[in-house]
Coordinates of C-alpha atoms in Angstrom, one line a residue:
Chain A
X239 CA -0.9 -18.7 -12.8
X240 CA -3.6 -16.2 -12.8
X241 CA -2.7 -12.9 -11.6
X242 CA -6.1 -12.5 -10.2
X243 CA -8.9 -15.2 -9.8
X244 CA -11.8 -13.6 -7.6
X245 CA -14.8 -16.0 -7.6
X246 CA -18.2 -14.6 -6.5
X247 CA -17.2 -11.6 -4.5
X248 CA -19.7 -9.8 -2.6
X249 CA -19.2 -6.8 -0.3
X250 CA -22.1 -4.8 1.2
X251 CA -21.7 -1.6 3.5
X252 CA -24.5 -2.6 6.1
X253 CA -27.9 -2.6 3.9
X254 CA -26.2 -0.6 1.2
X255 CA -25.1 -2.4 -1.8
X256 CA -21.1 -2.5 -2.8
X257 CA -20.6 -5.4 -5.3
X258 CA -22.5 -8.6 -5.6
X259 CA -21.5 -12.0 -6.7
X260 CA -18.5 -10.4 -8.9
X261 CA -16.2 -12.7 -10.7
X262 CA -12.9 -11.6 -12.3
X263 CA -10.0 -13.1 -13.8
X264 CA -6.6 -11.6 -14.9
X265 CA -4.2 -13.9 -16.7
X266 CA -0.6 -13.2 -16.6
X267 CA 0.5 -10.4 -18.7
X268 CA -3.2 -9.5 -19.4
X269 CA -4.7 -6.2 -19.1
X270 CA -8.2 -6.3 -18.0
X271 CA -10.2 -3.1 -17.7
X272 CA -13.8 -2.8 -15.2
X273 CA -15.6 0.1 -16.9
X274 CA -18.4 1.5 -15.3
X275 CA -19.8 5.0 -13.8
X276 CA -19.7 6.5 -10.9
X277 CA -21.3 4.1 -7.9
X278 CA -21.1 1.3 -9.9
X279 CA -18.8 -0.3 -7.3
X280 CA -15.3 0.0 -9.1
X281 CA -13.8 1.2 -6.3
X282 CA -15.3 -1.1 -4.0
X283 CA -14.0 -4.1 -6.0
X284 CA -10.4 -2.9 -6.5
X285 CA -10.0 -2.0 -2.7
X286 CA -11.7 -5.7 -1.8
X287 CA -9.3 -7.1 -4.3
X288 CA -6.2 -5.4 -2.3
X289 CA -7.4 -6.7 0.8
X290 CA -8.1 -3.1 1.7
X291 CA -11.6 -4.0 2.4
X292 CA -13.0 -7.8 3.7
X293 CA -15.3 -9.3 1.2
X294 CA -18.7 -10.7 2.8
X295 CA -18.4 -13.7 0.4
X296 CA -16.6 -15.1 -2.3
X297 CA -12.4 -16.3 -2.4
X298 CA -9.9 -14.1 -3.9
X299 CA -6.5 -15.5 -4.9
X300 CA -3.9 -12.6 -6.3
X301 CA -0.6 -13.6 -7.6
X302 CA -1.2 -16.8 -6.1
X303 CA -1.7 -15.9 -2.5
X304 CA -5.2 -16.7 -0.8
X305 CA -6.2 -13.3 0.8
X306 CA -8.3 -15.1 3.4
X307 CA -4.9 -15.4 4.9
X308 CA -3.7 -12.5 6.5
X309 CA 0.1 -13.3 6.3
X310 CA -0.5 -14.1 2.7
X311 CA -2.4 -10.7 2.4
X312 CA 0.8 -9.1 3.0
X313 CA 3.0 -11.2 0.9
X314 CA 1.0 -10.7 -1.9
X315 CA 1.8 -6.9 -1.9
X316 CA 5.7 -7.9 -2.7
X317 CA 4.3 -8.8 -6.0
X318 CA 1.4 -6.3 -6.6
X319 CA 1.3 -2.4 -6.9
X320 CA -2.0 -0.6 -6.3
X321 CA -2.9 3.0 -7.4
X322 CA -5.6 4.3 -5.1
X323 CA -8.4 6.5 -6.8
X324 CA -7.7 9.6 -4.6
X325 CA -4.0 8.9 -3.5
X326 CA -3.2 10.9 0.2
X327 CA 0.2 12.0 1.0
X328 CA 1.4 14.0 3.7
X329 CA 1.4 16.9 1.7
X330 CA 4.3 18.6 4.1
X331 CA 6.5 15.9 2.8
X332 CA 8.5 16.0 -0.4
X333 CA 8.0 13.8 -3.1
X334 CA 11.6 12.5 -3.0
X335 CA 11.3 11.6 0.8
X336 CA 7.7 9.3 0.0
X337 CA 9.2 7.5 -2.4
X338 CA 12.4 7.0 -0.5
X339 CA 9.8 5.9 2.7
X340 CA 8.0 3.5 0.2
X341 CA 11.4 2.0 -1.5
X342 CA 12.7 1.2 2.1
X343 CA 9.4 -0.7 2.9
X344 CA 9.0 -2.4 -0.9
X345 CA 12.6 -2.4 -1.2
X346 CA 12.1 -1.1 -4.7
X347 CA 15.1 -0.6 -7.0
X348 CA 13.2 1.3 -9.7
X349 CA 12.6 4.4 -7.2
X350 CA 15.1 6.3 -8.8
X351 CA 14.4 6.0 -12.7
X352 CA 10.7 5.9 -12.7
X353 CA 10.1 9.8 -11.8
X354 CA 12.4 10.3 -14.8
X355 CA 10.2 8.5 -17.1
X356 CA 7.1 9.8 -15.6
X357 CA 8.7 13.8 -15.8
X358 CA 8.1 14.4 -11.9
X359 CA 11.9 14.3 -11.4
X360 CA 12.0 18.2 -11.4
X361 CA 9.3 18.6 -8.6
X362 CA 10.5 15.8 -6.0
X363 CA 12.6 18.0 -4.2
X364 CA 9.4 20.4 -3.4
X365 CA 6.5 19.9 -0.6
X366 CA 3.5 17.7 -2.1
X367 CA 1.4 20.4 -1.4
X368 CA 2.5 22.6 -4.0
X369 CA 1.7 19.7 -6.6
X370 CA -0.7 19.6 -9.4
X371 CA -3.1 16.8 -10.0
X372 CA -0.7 15.3 -12.5
X373 CA 2.1 15.2 -10.4
X374 CA 0.4 14.0 -7.4
X375 CA -1.3 10.9 -10.0
X376 CA 2.3 10.1 -11.4
X377 CA 3.8 10.3 -7.9
X378 CA 1.1 7.6 -6.9
X379 CA 1.9 5.7 -10.2
X380 CA 5.8 5.6 -9.4
X381 CA 4.8 4.2 -5.8
X382 CA 2.9 1.2 -7.4
X383 CA 5.4 0.6 -9.8
X384 CA 8.6 1.1 -8.3
X385 CA 8.9 -2.7 -6.9
X386 CA 8.6 -4.0 -10.4
X387 CA 5.5 -5.8 -9.5
X388 CA 3.9 -8.4 -11.7
X389 CA 0.3 -7.0 -11.1
X390 CA -0.7 -3.5 -10.9
X391 CA -4.2 -2.5 -10.0
X392 CA -5.5 1.0 -10.7
X393 CA -8.6 2.8 -9.7
X394 CA -9.6 5.8 -12.0
X395 CA -5.8 6.5 -12.8
X396 CA -6.7 9.3 -15.2
X397 CA -9.6 11.1 -13.3
X398 CA -8.4 14.8 -13.0
X399 CA -5.8 14.2 -15.8
X400 CA -5.7 16.7 -18.9
X401 CA -5.8 15.3 -22.4
X402 CA -1.8 15.5 -22.3
X403 CA -1.2 14.0 -19.2
X404 CA -3.8 10.9 -19.9
X405 CA -1.8 10.4 -23.2
X406 CA 1.6 10.3 -20.9
X407 CA 0.0 7.8 -18.8
X408 CA -1.5 5.7 -21.2
X409 CA 2.0 5.1 -22.8
X410 CA 3.4 4.5 -19.8
X411 CA 0.9 1.7 -18.6
X412 CA 1.0 0.6 -22.5
X413 CA 4.8 0.1 -22.1
X414 CA 4.5 -1.3 -18.9
X415 CA 1.9 -3.8 -20.0
X416 CA 4.0 -4.7 -23.1
X417 CA 6.8 -5.5 -20.6
X418 CA 4.9 -8.4 -19.4
X419 CA 3.1 -6.4 -16.3
X420 CA -0.4 -7.6 -15.8
X421 CA -2.6 -4.7 -15.5
X422 CA -6.2 -4.3 -13.7
X423 CA -7.9 -1.0 -14.5
X424 CA -10.9 0.5 -13.2
X425 CA -12.2 3.5 -15.0
X426 CA -15.1 5.2 -16.3
X427 CA -13.2 6.2 -19.7
X428 CA -14.3 4.3 -22.5
X429 CA -11.3 5.6 -24.6
X430 CA -8.9 4.1 -21.9
X431 CA -10.6 1.0 -21.5
X432 CA -10.7 0.3 -25.4
X433 CA -7.3 1.3 -26.1
X434 CA -5.4 -0.2 -23.0
X435 CA -7.5 -3.6 -22.0
X436 CA -7.2 -7.0 -23.9
X437 CA -10.7 -7.7 -21.8
X438 CA -13.0 -5.1 -20.3
X439 CA -15.8 -6.3 -17.7
X440 CA -18.8 -3.9 -17.3
X441 CA -20.1 -3.1 -14.0
X442 CA -23.5 -1.6 -13.1
X443 CA -24.8 -1.2 -9.7
X444 CA -22.2 -3.6 -8.2
X445 CA -22.9 -6.3 -10.7
X446 CA -20.6 -7.3 -13.8
X447 CA -23.1 -7.6 -16.4
X448 CA -20.9 -8.4 -19.3
X449 CA -17.3 -9.1 -20.3
X450 CA -16.1 -8.3 -23.8
X451 CA -12.3 -7.7 -25.7
X452 CA -11.2 -4.3 -25.5
X453 CA -10.7 -3.9 -29.1
X454 CA -15.0 -4.6 -29.4
X455 CA -15.2 -1.2 -27.5
X456 CA -16.0 2.3 -29.6
X457 CA -13.0 4.8 -29.0
X458 CA -15.4 6.9 -27.3
X459 CA -19.2 6.8 -26.3
X460 CA -20.2 9.0 -29.4
X461 CA -21.8 12.7 -29.0
X462 CA -24.8 13.6 -27.7
X463 CA -26.4 15.8 -30.0
X464 CA -29.6 18.1 -29.3
X465 CA -30.8 20.7 -31.7
X466 CA -34.0 22.7 -32.4
X467 CA -35.1 23.4 -35.9
X468 CA -38.0 24.5 -37.6
X469 CA -37.7 22.0 -40.4
X470 CA -39.9 19.5 -41.5
X471 CA -37.7 16.7 -40.0
X472 CA -38.3 13.0 -38.9
X473 CA -35.8 9.8 -38.1
X474 CA -35.5 8.7 -41.4
X475 CA -33.2 11.8 -42.0
X476 CA -30.8 10.4 -40.4
X477 CA -30.6 7.0 -41.5
X478 CA -27.3 7.5 -43.4
X479 CA -25.7 8.6 -40.1
X480 CA -24.2 6.2 -37.7
X481 CA -26.5 6.9 -34.6
X482 CA -28.4 5.4 -31.7
X483 CA -31.4 7.3 -30.6
X484 CA -31.9 8.3 -27.1
X485 CA -34.9 6.3 -25.9
X486 CA -36.3 8.2 -23.1
X487 CA -36.8 11.7 -25.1
X488 CA -38.0 10.0 -28.5
X489 CA -37.1 11.5 -31.9
X490 CA -38.4 14.1 -33.0
X491 CA -40.7 15.9 -30.5
X492 CA -42.9 18.9 -31.9
X493 CA -43.6 22.1 -29.7
X494 CA -44.7 25.4 -31.2
X495 CA -43.8 24.3 -34.9
X496 CA -40.3 23.6 -33.7
X497 CA -38.6 20.2 -33.5
X498 CA -36.4 19.3 -30.8
X499 CA -33.9 16.1 -32.0
X500 CA -31.5 14.3 -29.6
X501 CA -29.6 11.8 -30.9
X502 CA -26.4 9.8 -30.1
X503 CA -23.7 10.0 -32.7
X504 CA -20.8 8.3 -33.3
X505 CA -19.5 9.0 -36.8
X506 CA -17.0 11.6 -37.8
X507 CA -17.6 15.4 -36.6
X508 CA -17.2 16.7 -40.3
X509 CA -19.9 14.6 -41.3
X510 CA -22.3 15.5 -38.2
X511 CA -21.5 19.4 -39.2
X512 CA -22.1 18.8 -43.1
X513 CA -25.4 17.2 -42.3
X514 CA -26.6 19.7 -39.7
X515 CA -25.8 22.4 -42.2
X516 CA -28.8 21.4 -44.4
X517 CA -31.5 22.4 -41.6
X518 CA -32.4 25.6 -39.9
X519 CA -31.0 25.4 -36.8
X520 CA -32.4 27.6 -34.0
X521 CA -30.2 26.0 -31.5
X522 CA -27.6 23.3 -30.9
X523 CA -25.7 21.2 -28.5
X524 CA -23.0 18.7 -28.7
X525 CA -21.8 17.1 -25.7
X526 CA -20.2 14.0 -24.5
X527 CA -22.6 11.5 -23.4
X528 CA -21.8 10.1 -19.7
X529 CA -20.6 6.8 -19.5
X530 CA -24.1 5.6 -17.5
X531 CA -26.4 6.8 -20.6
X532 CA -23.8 5.0 -22.8
X533 CA -24.1 1.8 -21.0
X534 CA -28.0 2.0 -21.0
X535 CA -27.8 2.3 -24.5
X536 CA -25.7 -0.9 -25.1
X537 CA -27.4 -3.1 -22.8
X538 CA -30.8 -1.3 -22.7
X539 CA -31.6 -2.5 -19.2
X540 CA -31.4 -0.7 -15.8
X541 CA -30.5 -2.9 -12.5
X542 CA -32.5 -1.9 -9.7
X543 CA -30.6 -1.1 -6.3
X544 CA -31.3 -4.6 -5.2
X545 CA -29.5 -6.0 -8.3
X546 CA -32.9 -7.1 -10.3
X547 CA -33.3 -6.1 -13.7
X548 CA -35.6 -3.4 -15.1
X549 CA -36.0 -3.0 -18.6
X550 CA -36.0 0.7 -19.9
Chain B
X77 CA 16.4 4.9 4.4
X78 CA 17.8 1.3 4.3
X79 CA 19.0 0.3 7.8
X80 CA 21.7 -1.9 7.1
X81 CA 21.2 -5.5 6.5
X82 CA 18.4 -6.0 8.8
X83 CA 15.5 -8.5 8.3
X84 CA 13.0 -7.1 6.1
X85 CA 10.2 -7.0 9.1
X86 CA 12.6 -5.1 11.3
X87 CA 13.6 -2.7 8.6
X88 CA 10.0 -1.5 7.8
X89 CA 9.5 -1.2 11.5
X90 CA 12.3 1.1 11.7
X91 CA 10.9 3.0 8.7
X92 CA 7.7 3.3 9.8
X93 CA 8.8 4.4 13.5
X94 CA 11.1 7.0 11.6
X95 CA 8.7 8.7 9.8
X96 CA 6.1 9.1 12.9
X97 CA 9.2 10.2 14.7
X98 CA 9.7 12.8 12.1
X99 CA 6.4 14.2 12.3
X100 CA 6.4 14.5 16.1
X101 CA 10.4 14.8 17.1
X102 CA 9.7 18.7 17.0
X103 CA 7.0 18.9 19.4
X104 CA 8.3 16.4 21.6
X105 CA 11.7 18.5 21.8
X106 CA 9.6 21.6 22.3
X107 CA 7.7 19.9 25.4
X108 CA 10.9 18.7 27.0
X109 CA 12.2 22.1 26.4
X110 CA 9.5 23.9 28.1
X111 CA 9.5 21.4 30.8
X112 CA 13.4 21.3 31.6
X113 CA 13.1 25.3 31.6
X114 CA 10.0 25.6 33.7
X115 CA 12.1 23.2 36.2
X116 CA 14.8 25.3 36.4
X117 CA 13.0 28.2 36.8
X118 CA 11.2 26.6 39.9
X119 CA 14.6 25.8 41.4
X120 CA 15.7 29.1 41.0
X121 CA 12.4 30.8 42.7
X122 CA 12.4 28.2 45.2
X123 CA 12.6 30.0 48.5
X124 CA 10.8 28.6 51.5
X125 CA 12.7 25.7 52.9
X126 CA 10.4 25.2 55.6
X127 CA 7.9 23.8 53.5
X128 CA 10.5 20.7 52.9
X129 CA 8.3 17.9 54.6
X130 CA 9.8 14.8 55.5
X131 CA 10.1 12.1 53.1
X132 CA 11.1 8.5 54.1
X133 CA 11.8 7.1 50.4
X134 CA 15.2 6.9 49.5
X135 CA 14.1 8.9 46.2
X136 CA 12.5 11.8 48.8
X137 CA 15.6 11.7 50.6
X138 CA 17.7 12.4 47.7
X139 CA 15.4 15.1 46.6
X140 CA 15.9 16.5 49.5
X141 CA 19.7 16.8 49.2
X142 CA 19.1 19.1 45.9
X143 CA 19.5 23.0 46.8
X144 CA 18.0 25.7 44.9
X145 CA 19.9 29.0 44.8
X146 CA 18.7 29.7 48.2
X147 CA 18.4 26.6 49.9
X148 CA 16.4 23.0 49.5
X149 CA 14.1 22.3 47.2
X150 CA 10.7 22.7 48.7
X151 CA 9.3 19.3 48.2
X152 CA 5.8 20.8 46.8
X153 CA 8.0 21.7 43.9
X154 CA 8.6 18.1 42.3
X155 CA 5.0 17.4 43.8
X156 CA 3.2 19.9 41.4
X157 CA 5.9 19.4 38.7
X158 CA 5.2 15.9 38.5
X159 CA 1.4 16.1 38.6
X160 CA 1.9 18.7 35.6
X161 CA 4.7 16.6 33.6
X162 CA 2.1 13.6 33.9
X163 CA -1.1 15.2 32.8
X164 CA 0.4 17.0 30.4
X165 CA 2.5 14.4 28.7
X166 CA -0.2 12.0 29.1
X167 CA -2.8 14.0 27.7
X168 CA -0.2 15.0 24.8
X169 CA 0.6 11.2 23.8
X170 CA -2.7 10.2 23.6
X171 CA -4.3 12.8 21.7
X172 CA -1.4 12.9 19.3
X173 CA -1.7 9.1 18.6
X174 CA -5.1 9.2 18.2
X175 CA -5.7 12.1 15.8
X176 CA -2.7 11.1 13.7
X177 CA -4.4 7.6 13.6
X178 CA -8.0 8.8 12.7
X179 CA -6.7 11.3 10.1
X180 CA -4.4 8.6 8.1
X181 CA -7.3 6.3 8.1
X182 CA -9.8 9.1 7.0
X183 CA -7.8 10.8 4.7
X184 CA -6.5 7.4 2.9
X185 CA -2.9 7.8 3.8
X186 CA -3.1 4.6 5.5
X187 CA -4.2 3.1 2.5
X188 CA -1.3 4.2 0.3
X189 CA 0.8 2.9 3.0
X190 CA -0.7 -0.2 3.3
X191 CA 0.2 -0.8 -0.5
X192 CA 3.6 -1.7 0.8
X193 CA 4.0 -5.2 1.7
X194 CA 3.0 -4.4 5.6
X195 CA 0.5 -5.6 7.8
X196 CA -1.5 -3.5 9.7
X197 CA -0.5 -4.6 12.9
X198 CA 2.9 -3.4 12.1
X199 CA 1.5 0.3 11.3
X200 CA 0.1 0.2 14.7
X201 CA 3.0 -1.2 16.3
X202 CA 5.5 1.4 14.8
X203 CA 3.2 4.0 16.0
X204 CA 3.3 2.7 19.6
X205 CA 7.1 2.5 19.2
X206 CA 7.5 5.7 18.1
X207 CA 5.5 7.3 21.0
X208 CA 7.7 5.3 23.5
X209 CA 10.6 6.4 21.9
X210 CA 9.2 9.5 22.0
X211 CA 8.4 10.0 25.7
X212 CA 11.6 8.3 26.8
X213 CA 13.4 10.7 24.6
X214 CA 11.8 13.5 25.9
X215 CA 12.6 12.4 29.7
X216 CA 16.0 12.2 28.6
X217 CA 16.0 15.8 27.3
X218 CA 14.4 17.3 29.6
X219 CA 16.8 16.3 32.0
X220 CA 19.7 17.3 29.7
X221 CA 18.0 20.9 29.2
X222 CA 17.7 21.4 33.2
X223 CA 20.9 20.0 33.7
X224 CA 22.5 22.3 31.0
X225 CA 20.4 25.4 32.7
X226 CA 21.4 24.4 36.3
X227 CA 25.0 24.3 35.2
X228 CA 24.6 28.0 34.5
X229 CA 23.1 28.9 37.9
X230 CA 24.0 27.8 41.1
X231 CA 21.6 25.2 41.5
X232 CA 23.3 21.9 42.3
X233 CA 21.1 19.1 41.1
X234 CA 21.2 15.3 41.2
X235 CA 20.4 14.4 37.6
X236 CA 19.0 10.9 38.2
X237 CA 16.9 12.5 40.4
X238 CA 15.2 14.7 37.7
X239 CA 15.5 11.8 35.4
X240 CA 13.7 9.8 37.8
X241 CA 10.9 12.6 38.4
X242 CA 10.1 12.4 34.9
X243 CA 10.6 8.5 34.1
X244 CA 8.0 7.5 36.9
X245 CA 5.0 8.1 34.8
X246 CA 6.2 6.1 32.1
X247 CA 3.7 3.1 32.8
X248 CA 0.8 5.6 32.6
X249 CA 1.9 7.1 29.5
X250 CA 2.1 3.6 28.0
X251 CA -1.5 3.4 28.8
X252 CA -2.3 6.8 27.3
X253 CA -0.8 5.8 24.0
X254 CA -2.6 2.5 23.6
X255 CA -5.9 4.7 24.5
X256 CA -5.1 7.0 21.9
X257 CA -4.4 4.4 19.4
X258 CA -7.9 2.6 20.6
X259 CA -9.7 5.7 20.1
X260 CA -7.5 6.5 16.6
X261 CA -9.1 3.3 14.9
X262 CA -12.7 3.6 16.2
X263 CA -13.1 7.1 13.9
X264 CA -11.8 8.6 10.9
X265 CA -11.8 12.4 12.4
X266 CA -8.9 13.0 13.6
X267 CA -9.8 16.1 15.6
X268 CA -12.9 14.4 17.2
X269 CA -10.3 11.1 17.8
X270 CA -7.6 13.7 19.5
X271 CA -10.6 15.3 21.6
X272 CA -12.0 12.1 23.1
X273 CA -8.6 10.7 23.9
X274 CA -7.4 14.1 25.8
X275 CA -10.8 13.9 27.7
X276 CA -10.6 10.3 28.3
X277 CA -6.9 10.4 29.8
X278 CA -7.9 13.5 32.0
X279 CA -11.1 11.7 33.3
X280 CA -8.4 8.8 34.3
X281 CA -6.1 11.3 35.8
X282 CA -8.5 13.1 37.7
X283 CA -10.3 10.0 39.1
X284 CA -6.7 8.6 40.0
X285 CA -6.6 12.0 42.3
X286 CA -9.5 11.1 44.3
X287 CA -9.3 10.0 48.1
X288 CA -8.2 6.7 48.8
X289 CA -11.3 5.8 50.4
X290 CA -13.4 6.5 47.2
X291 CA -14.6 3.3 45.1
X292 CA -14.4 5.5 41.8
X293 CA -10.8 5.6 42.4
X294 CA -10.2 1.9 41.9
X295 CA -11.4 2.2 38.1
X296 CA -8.5 4.2 37.6
X297 CA -5.2 2.6 36.9
X298 CA -3.5 5.5 39.0
X299 CA -5.3 4.0 42.1
X300 CA -2.9 0.9 41.4
X301 CA 0.4 2.8 40.6
X302 CA 0.5 6.6 40.9
X303 CA 3.7 8.0 40.1
X304 CA 3.0 11.2 42.2
X305 CA 2.7 9.4 45.3
X306 CA 6.0 7.5 44.7
X307 CA 8.1 10.6 45.7
X308 CA 6.8 10.6 49.1
X309 CA 8.0 7.2 49.9
X310 CA 4.8 5.4 48.6
X311 CA 6.7 1.8 48.0
X312 CA 5.4 0.4 44.3
X313 CA 5.1 -3.6 44.4
X314 CA 5.3 -5.3 41.1
X315 CA 2.0 -6.2 41.3
X316 CA 0.9 -2.9 41.3
X317 CA 3.3 -2.2 38.5
X318 CA 1.5 -4.8 36.3
X319 CA -1.7 -2.9 36.4
X320 CA -1.4 -0.5 34.0
X321 CA 0.7 -2.4 32.1
X322 CA -1.7 -5.0 31.8
X323 CA -4.5 -2.5 31.0
X324 CA -2.4 -1.3 28.3
X325 CA -2.1 -4.9 26.6
X326 CA -5.6 -5.2 26.8
X327 CA -6.4 -2.1 24.9
X328 CA -3.7 -2.3 22.6
X329 CA -5.0 -5.7 21.8
X330 CA -8.7 -4.3 21.4
X331 CA -7.0 -1.7 19.2
X332 CA -5.5 -4.5 16.8
X333 CA -8.4 -6.3 16.3
X334 CA -10.5 -3.0 15.6
X335 CA -8.0 -2.1 13.1
X336 CA -7.9 -5.6 11.2
X337 CA -11.4 -5.8 10.5
X338 CA -11.8 -1.9 9.6
X339 CA -12.9 -1.5 6.2
X340 CA -10.6 1.5 4.6
X341 CA -12.1 3.8 2.9

């Protein structure tokens, strides 16, 4: 039995697009990522799958429960956990009180052990308003996993987390997945999707444009490098460097005898530094590209708001 | 907290109710304390027995048998007092339920709550249940406060009468709660929902106080069931009692419909 079987799901907000004709299947014990940038429709998709929002069209079955049936929608949550993108708590309560409240509602038996594993047990007796982003997020994760669900749906669980916390959460999710829990992970982080997910669906402007194996994704989207040089340079100078040119800007451009080069570099950083040191550099910017620009590079098309394709 | 070995549905309803009462309990105790103290003060300063009008109903007769420090209780005291109790508690319950419901929808607390295997209907039902328990609790507590204070003074008092004064508006309070629930499910802004609900209840209350001949009064449930008038011997037929309860059931049904169809965001 599939953990999730969603067929041609469409959700609109009045005249505004949410998601259009999205089909997702998550097999038992599988980890599937939904990769998309802001406004791509990830949150709409996971909220629709959790029954928090009603689809306009399509059929959804979660853990064998047809979401069209109201009683089944409630029953489904006995075997499904959910981490919302911005979990909201009554901040005057302590973490322990929230855990106890949800443990009663979910008849959960892991509510004592999970805070230790997630390293939030020391703050459990403090009011939630004193929690930092990590502790709030990890409390929400504990709530989602406390009843030992067979499937957990997570919406941007790594948002607002620093590198250490991201690592901790990745280890936890990996362990739970290895124990047989199915995961549906909506994220804008390429590294997370590639490391945690068996398959990754790419969501752009509400359309699922691709589904590929997780290990076929690069661990990151590379680095956007922009530099200005007076050297006589052309694109062939970079043929030995693994790169993707940025199509909108062209390469290189000339201005008052200076050339500005912009490229997407996916190789080792040390190699980049070595290569750049051979040019007289006047200005240099290195930054992580947005997921949107990475996806634009991969797919070469942008989808219009109405869902049609517009080639870049 | 686990409530024994009851069925899951009952357990979750009790847990949700307990959670709501946890937030509201202190305020409700404060209101009951305030009104209990106020009533004690009114009894202590009531000085003019000539203002005691003839009241025909058994409740009125029993009221007349209560004495203040200097004589029988003037009838305007329970009159005005009950008017204030009905208005203040009515506005309070509507405002509180509306603002809590709207805020929980707006800030995502309900979204997190609904990750548990509970239906939306149960969330609403628990909120209604908590507030009904709340105003029943306030009724009991205010009588205890007043009884305690009167024991320290020379006031003689029939506690059953005091409780009756506070309990008579309960059908009206029920209506106020469901109005609050309905408004709370129509917006996700807590303060706005609270203000609109409070104003709505005040309007219902004000229209209910119009003269009997006014056609406008007929749209207020208080036209059919007026807890203040009962103090003066106006008898209440079961049909009259049905009106506020029937309106409450209809509004509760609309709230349920609205909440079930709501896209949470």
